[in-house]
Structure formats: C-alpha cells, structure tokens
Amino acid sequence: VLVNNASIFYPTPVADINQSDYQKIMNTNLMGPLFLSTTLSNKLTSNQGCIVNIVDIHADRPLRNHAIYNISKAAIAMMTKTLAKELAPNVRVNGVSPGSILWPENEAKLTQTQKQSMLDKIALNKQGSATDIANSVLFLAQSNYITGQIIAVDGGRTLNQ
C-alpha cells in the first residue's frame, strides 16, 4: 500500500501568485505523489497493491484565496482516476477527500468566528479526526473491488455547497 499523504496548505490569492509558491505547492502536493506512484508501480503490480491518495474536498469546491492549493488537489483527484485506469487490473488506486480535520496553522490560521462559520456548514456540526481519515484509508486498502473512487470524509460538509 502506498498512501500519498504529504501536503502543503497556505493561502495564495490570485493577485499574489508567484512561481516560488506554485513550485513549492505543486512539487509537494502533486509531483511527489505522481512520481512515488509511478516509481513504485512495478512493485505494487507484482504484489497486487494499491495506492490511496489524500485529496481534499476543495478539489471540487475551491477554497477562496487558496488558488494553487485548490489546483494541486484537483490534479490529485484526476491523477487518482487516471492511475486507476492505467494501473488496472493489478493496482487499485483510490482517494480520500478530507473536509475539516485539523484547524489550519501559521499564515492560514483562523479566528474563532471563522472556525464556527466552518462548523455551521458541516452537517454533523463538528470536525473530523485523523482517525476518521486513517479508517477510510484502511477501508480502501482492504477493499479489493474498489478502484478509481474518491471518498469524501467531511461530516456532510459537501451537502451544503
């Protein structure tokens, strides 16, 4: 099992986009997972393995002022589906698309009002946990007849968009 989990998340408003931020975010969020997946594809093929990519609900519903991050996660979603087709039938490729799991830190830090606003949009009215994501990854790793799927683990957040 390969789990592509590394990610960088910080604001990049369109007016402030620069090559440095673009390269940093895309290298971590897209290039790393792509090249890990392709480099390990022979080993995964010989073991009937699987890949689980950590996507994000913002791959489908962009987060304001996070243009490069949104684009990188949309690319991971497409990479998941593309690799599922390309590596089948010997390697399954799926994704987990987290919603609100941990509050952003540093330059992406939120105020209490912003946090409450986010919680108000989640049907279950709470954040998820790292365990929720781990359980979803484990489910996909053990599900031998699922490929090309991305599961939203978002407490129903995407119901309110």
XYZ file of N, CA and C in Angstrom:
483
model
N 0.852 -1.189 0.000
C 0.000 0.000 0.000
C 0.889 1.240 0.000
N 0.593 2.142 -0.912
C 1.229 3.451 -0.924
C 0.164 4.477 -0.578
N 0.399 5.260 0.465
C -0.505 6.350 0.834
C 0.234 7.667 0.558
N -0.267 8.414 -0.385
C 0.306 9.715 -0.714
C -0.395 10.767 0.144
N 0.276 11.149 1.231
C -0.334 11.994 2.250
C 0.330 13.356 2.417
N 1.542 13.545 1.939
C 2.243 14.813 2.148
C 1.499 15.944 1.447
N 1.447 17.107 2.101
C 0.741 18.235 1.516
C 1.191 19.537 2.156
N 1.149 20.589 1.370
C 1.381 21.943 1.863
C 0.088 22.711 1.667
N -0.293 23.491 2.686
C -1.538 24.262 2.639
C -1.281 25.651 3.202
N -1.417 26.659 2.362
C -1.384 28.046 2.822
C -2.010 28.924 1.737
N -2.469 30.118 2.129
C -3.164 30.978 1.171
C -2.268 31.430 0.017
N -2.862 31.469 -1.177
C -2.221 32.042 -2.361
C -3.315 32.740 -3.176
N -3.733 33.932 -2.737
C -4.731 34.668 -3.519
C -4.234 34.892 -4.950
N -5.137 34.899 -5.886
C -4.767 35.014 -7.298
C -3.855 36.219 -7.541
N -4.131 37.347 -6.911
C -3.328 38.554 -7.124
C -1.891 38.409 -6.631
N -1.655 37.426 -5.748
C -0.323 37.255 -5.155
C 0.417 36.008 -5.630
N -0.125 35.302 -6.605
C 0.512 34.066 -7.073
C 1.893 34.372 -7.642
N 2.852 33.530 -7.247
C 4.206 33.658 -7.785
C 4.759 32.266 -8.059
N 5.836 32.217 -8.824
C 6.408 30.931 -9.223
C 6.936 30.139 -8.037
N 7.466 30.811 -7.052
C 8.011 30.113 -5.889
C 6.924 29.335 -5.147
N 5.801 30.004 -4.863
C 4.691 29.322 -4.184
C 4.127 28.214 -5.061
N 3.989 28.502 -6.356
C 3.477 27.495 -7.279
C 4.353 26.240 -7.248
N 5.642 26.415 -7.372
C 6.550 25.261 -7.389
C 6.535 24.521 -6.058
N 6.534 25.242 -4.953
C 6.545 24.606 -3.637
C 5.290 23.755 -3.430
N 4.130 24.323 -3.723
C 2.874 23.599 -3.509
C 2.713 22.461 -4.506
N 2.961 22.724 -5.780
C 2.775 21.678 -6.791
C 3.797 20.553 -6.639
N 5.029 20.878 -6.283
C 6.035 19.832 -6.080
C 5.643 18.904 -4.945
N 5.141 19.457 -3.865
C 4.762 18.634 -2.713
C 3.430 17.932 -2.937
N 2.422 18.681 -3.383
C 1.062 18.145 -3.454
C 0.784 17.292 -4.684
N 1.533 17.489 -5.760
C 1.266 16.741 -6.987
C 2.466 15.941 -7.497
N 3.590 16.591 -7.681
C 4.743 15.876 -8.259
C 5.225 14.734 -7.371
N 5.305 14.963 -6.084
C 5.738 13.909 -5.173
C 4.866 12.668 -5.283
N 3.537 12.816 -5.110
C 2.665 11.645 -5.244
C 2.716 10.985 -6.621
N 2.794 11.793 -7.678
C 2.843 11.220 -9.025
C 4.090 10.368 -9.208
N 5.242 10.908 -8.848
C 6.474 10.170 -9.086
C 6.675 9.026 -8.098
N 6.179 9.137 -6.880
C 6.189 7.975 -5.972
C 5.335 6.854 -6.558
N 4.159 7.223 -7.056
C 3.252 6.221 -7.624
C 3.850 5.534 -8.840
N 4.424 6.312 -9.747
C 4.975 5.699 -10.957
C 6.246 4.906 -10.657
N 7.061 5.414 -9.739
C 8.296 4.703 -9.380
C 7.986 3.368 -8.720
N 6.938 3.329 -7.907
C 6.595 2.092 -7.183
C 5.586 1.227 -7.916
N 5.141 1.646 -9.094
C 4.071 0.911 -9.781
C 4.451 -0.532 -10.111
N 5.697 -0.803 -10.485
C 6.088 -2.196 -10.768
C 6.005 -3.059 -9.520
N 6.492 -2.555 -8.413
C 6.427 -3.296 -7.145
C 4.973 -3.505 -6.724
N 4.167 -2.463 -6.841
C 2.747 -2.581 -6.490
C 2.037 -3.571 -7.417
N 2.396 -3.576 -8.698
C 1.804 -4.510 -9.656
C 2.130 -5.944 -9.276
N 3.373 -6.212 -8.940
C 3.770 -7.592 -8.602
C 3.135 -8.072 -7.304
N 2.699 -7.145 -6.458
C 2.077 -7.517 -5.175
C 0.567 -7.289 -5.149
N -0.036 -6.968 -6.324
C -1.463 -6.634 -6.373
C -1.774 -5.559 -5.327
N -0.958 -4.533 -5.301
C -1.052 -3.489 -4.282
C -2.080 -2.430 -4.599
N -2.034 -1.382 -3.790
C -2.956 -0.276 -4.013
C -2.311 1.043 -3.592
N -2.870 2.096 -4.145
C -2.454 3.454 -3.835
C -3.680 4.184 -3.291
N -3.489 4.925 -2.211
C -4.545 5.782 -1.691
C -3.973 7.201 -1.631
N -4.593 8.086 -2.376
C -4.171 9.481 -2.408
C -5.052 10.309 -1.477
N -4.426 11.205 -0.733
C -5.202 12.124 0.084
C -5.483 13.349 -0.782
N -6.747 13.542 -1.081
C -7.189 14.611 -1.964
C -7.612 15.768 -1.051
N -8.785 16.321 -1.191
C -9.339 17.377 -0.350
C -10.687 17.739 -0.949
N -11.655 18.092 -0.116
C -12.950 18.495 -0.671
C -12.819 19.745 -1.532
N -11.741 20.503 -1.344
C -11.534 21.709 -2.140
C -11.005 21.401 -3.537
N -10.817 20.146 -3.866
C -10.508 19.769 -5.244
C -11.730 20.016 -6.125
N -12.923 19.900 -5.556
C -14.181 20.117 -6.283
C -14.832 21.452 -5.959
N -14.595 21.949 -4.769
C -15.220 23.182 -4.290
C -14.110 24.108 -3.794
N -13.619 24.988 -4.666
C -12.435 25.766 -4.324
C -12.590 26.619 -3.067
N -11.520 26.663 -2.307
C -11.432 27.493 -1.113
C -10.879 28.857 -1.522
N -11.593 29.890 -1.188
C -11.189 31.263 -1.553
C -9.764 31.548 -1.063
N -9.001 32.233 -1.885
C -7.635 32.669 -1.577
C -6.625 31.532 -1.474
N -6.946 30.353 -1.989
C -6.039 29.203 -1.965
C -5.929 28.592 -3.367
N -5.750 29.449 -4.364
C -5.800 29.010 -5.765
C -4.859 27.857 -6.069
N -3.594 27.986 -5.712
C -2.626 26.940 -6.079
C -2.952 25.635 -5.349
N -3.292 25.723 -4.075
C -3.669 24.518 -3.316
C -4.859 23.828 -3.983
N -5.908 24.590 -4.296
C -7.093 24.013 -4.940
C -6.720 23.305 -6.240
N -5.904 23.961 -7.040
C -5.490 23.386 -8.323
C -4.686 22.105 -8.106
N -3.795 22.105 -7.116
C -2.983 20.910 -6.860
C -3.853 19.732 -6.429
N -4.874 19.994 -5.626
C -5.727 18.906 -5.156
C -6.684 18.422 -6.248
N -7.113 19.335 -7.122
C -7.912 18.906 -8.276
C -7.072 18.002 -9.177
N -5.795 18.325 -9.307
C -4.894 17.491 -10.098
C -4.706 16.115 -9.450
N -4.625 16.060 -8.129
C -4.512 14.763 -7.432
C -5.768 13.921 -7.663
N -6.925 14.558 -7.669
C -8.166 13.819 -7.937
C -8.134 13.208 -9.333
N -7.700 13.976 -10.320
C -7.612 13.444 -11.682
C -6.518 12.391 -11.782
N -5.411 12.597 -11.077
C -4.341 11.607 -11.064
C -4.861 10.282 -10.501
N -5.685 10.344 -9.471
C -6.251 9.140 -8.868
C -7.035 8.346 -9.905
N -7.900 9.022 -10.633
C -8.730 8.350 -11.639
C -7.885 7.859 -12.816
N -6.922 8.660 -13.233
C -6.056 8.279 -14.354
C -5.222 7.056 -14.017
N -4.585 7.069 -12.848
C -3.766 5.924 -12.454
C -4.615 4.681 -12.214
N -5.847 4.867 -11.751
C -6.736 3.711 -11.567
C -6.954 3.001 -12.902
N -7.108 3.773 -13.965
C -7.276 3.185 -15.304
C -5.974 2.603 -15.826
N -4.903 3.361 -15.678
C -3.607 2.972 -16.244
C -2.999 1.755 -15.550
N -3.184 1.633 -14.250
C -2.534 0.566 -13.489
C -3.426 -0.655 -13.274
N -4.699 -0.557 -13.648
C -5.602 -1.712 -13.529
C -5.150 -2.780 -14.516
N -5.361 -4.034 -14.252
C -6.138 -4.587 -13.141
C -5.298 -4.952 -11.918
N -4.013 -4.681 -11.968
C -3.140 -5.188 -10.904
C -2.951 -4.248 -9.721
N -3.214 -2.965 -9.916
C -3.067 -1.997 -8.830
C -4.361 -1.197 -8.748
N -4.917 -1.134 -7.563
C -6.102 -0.299 -7.325
C -5.631 1.075 -6.857
N -6.318 2.125 -7.309
C -5.961 3.487 -6.925
C -7.234 4.226 -6.526
N -7.254 4.737 -5.313
C -8.405 5.452 -4.778
C -7.938 6.684 -4.022
N -8.893 7.462 -3.556
C -8.569 8.660 -2.795
C -9.493 8.858 -1.621
N -8.989 9.571 -0.656
C -9.777 10.024 0.486
C -9.734 11.544 0.432
N -10.895 12.153 0.519
C -11.006 13.595 0.383
C -11.492 14.195 1.704
N -10.549 14.597 2.570
C -10.938 15.131 3.877
C -11.611 16.496 3.770
N -12.500 16.716 4.710
C -13.041 18.048 4.939
C -12.265 18.647 6.096
N -12.963 19.238 7.039
C -12.318 19.869 8.188
C -11.868 18.804 9.186
N -10.561 18.623 9.292
C -9.990 17.632 10.203
C -9.164 18.325 11.283
N -8.233 19.146 10.884
C -7.409 19.929 11.812
C -7.528 21.393 11.416
N -7.487 22.288 12.396
C -7.520 23.710 12.058
C -6.190 24.118 11.438
N -6.247 24.955 10.395
C -5.011 25.456 9.787
C -4.176 26.235 10.805
N -2.875 26.255 10.571
C -1.954 26.958 11.463
C -1.156 27.991 10.678
N -0.329 28.730 11.389
C 0.573 29.728 10.817
C -0.197 30.747 9.993
N 0.225 31.006 8.744
C -0.415 32.054 7.962
C -1.838 31.721 7.532
N -2.254 30.470 7.662
C -3.619 30.070 7.315
C -4.529 30.007 8.546
N -4.023 30.404 9.701
C -4.750 30.312 10.970
C -6.100 31.040 10.896
N -7.114 30.453 11.552
C -8.467 31.003 11.540
C -8.831 31.604 12.894
N -9.725 32.575 12.845
C -10.272 33.137 14.086
C -11.369 32.211 14.606
N -11.806 32.424 15.840
C -12.908 31.619 16.409
C -14.173 31.785 15.572
N -14.433 32.988 15.092
C -15.610 33.245 14.259
C -15.528 32.450 12.956
N -14.363 32.432 12.337
C -14.178 31.670 11.104
C -14.346 30.174 11.363
N -13.817 29.691 12.488
C -13.967 28.273 12.829
C -15.436 27.917 13.006
N -16.184 28.758 13.737
C -17.600 28.480 13.956
C -18.375 28.520 12.650
N -18.014 29.436 11.774
C -18.655 29.519 10.465
C -18.453 28.227 9.679
N -17.251 27.671 9.762
C -16.976 26.395 9.090
C -17.797 25.270 9.697
N -17.835 25.211 11.025
C -18.591 24.150 11.702
C -20.078 24.232 11.366
N -20.595 25.443 11.211
C -22.009 25.626 10.887
C -22.362 25.053 9.517
N -21.379 24.880 8.646
C -21.615 24.344 7.304
C -21.492 22.821 7.246
N -21.089 22.196 8.346
C -20.890 20.744 8.387
C -22.139 20.099 8.973
N -22.745 19.177 8.249
C -23.985 18.546 8.699
C -23.848 17.931 10.097
N -22.709 17.319 10.388
C -22.505 16.704 11.707
C -22.051 17.719 12.756
N -21.862 18.980 12.339
C -21.544 20.108 13.224
C -20.304 19.891 14.083
N -19.306 19.222 13.515
C -18.045 19.017 14.229
C -16.955 18.698 13.229
N -15.716 18.838 13.694
C -14.572 18.440 12.879
C -14.408 16.935 12.934
N -13.787 16.411 11.904
C -13.393 15.015 11.922
C -12.054 14.881 12.624
N -11.511 13.669 12.595
C -10.234 13.411 13.257
C -9.298 12.671 12.311
N -8.047 12.644 12.689
C -7.069 11.875 11.918
C -7.482 10.404 11.859
N -8.105 9.912 12.909
C -8.579 8.523 12.937
C -9.641 8.283 11.870
N -10.498 9.272 11.635
C -11.512 9.130 10.577
C -10.851 8.947 9.212
N -9.786 9.692 8.972
C -9.069 9.573 7.702
C -8.350 8.229 7.630
N -7.678 7.853 8.710
C -6.950 6.570 8.744
C -7.899 5.401 8.510
N -9.083 5.445 9.114
C -10.056 4.363 8.926
C -10.515 4.271 7.470
N -10.670 5.409 6.828
C -11.073 5.415 5.412
C -9.971 4.874 4.519
N -8.734 5.239 4.815
C -7.587 4.714 4.061
C -7.517 3.201 4.231
N -7.666 2.720 5.455
C -7.637 1.279 5.721
C -8.764 0.564 4.976
N -9.958 1.137 4.996
C -11.082 0.559 4.260
C -10.731 0.390 2.782
N -10.188 1.439 2.170
C -9.840 1.360 0.750
C -8.701 0.379 0.500
N -7.749 0.321 1.408
C -6.632 -0.615 1.258
C -7.116 -2.069 1.289
N -8.180 -2.321 2.014
C -8.692 -3.684 2.169
C -9.826 -4.028 1.207
N -10.257 -3.069 0.404
C -11.407 -3.275 -0.489
C -10.929 -3.639 -1.887
N -10.901 -4.921 -2.169
C -10.317 -5.426 -3.402
C -11.128 -5.175 -4.666
N -12.327 -4.641 -4.532
C -13.152 -4.400 -5.717
C -13.539 -2.921 -5.844
N -12.700 -2.047 -5.305
C -12.915 -0.608 -5.447
C -11.659 0.002 -6.055
N -11.841 0.720 -7.155
C -10.745 1.481 -7.747
C -11.306 2.703 -8.456
N -10.518 3.767 -8.488
C -10.922 4.988 -9.156
C -11.924 5.824 -8.383
N -12.085 5.556 -7.105
C -13.076 6.264 -6.300
C -12.407 7.214 -5.310
N -13.116 8.277 -5.010
C -12.652 9.236 -4.013
C -13.767 9.410 -2.994
N -13.470 9.073 -1.756
C -14.458 9.136 -0.677
C -14.289 10.442 0.088
N -15.360 11.221 0.169
C -15.349 12.447 0.978
C -15.563 12.069 2.436
N -14.621 12.459 3.269
C -14.706 12.251 4.718
C -14.807 13.659 5.308
N -16.028 14.180 5.290
C -16.213 15.603 5.568
C -17.382 15.920 6.495
N -17.938 14.924 7.149
C -19.043 15.163 8.072
C -20.279 15.729 7.406
N -20.368 15.572 6.104
C -21.510 16.098 5.356
C -21.318 17.526 4.867
N -20.105 18.037 4.930
C -19.822 19.405 4.501
C -20.223 19.638 3.059
N -19.969 18.690 2.183
C -20.266 18.887 0.770
C -21.767 18.896 0.480
N -22.589 18.542 1.438
C -24.038 18.627 1.260
C -24.519 20.080 1.236
N -23.759 20.975 1.830
C -24.158 22.375 1.986
C -23.559 23.304 0.960
N -23.037 22.797 -0.123
C -22.397 23.673 -1.120
C -23.309 23.914 -2.273
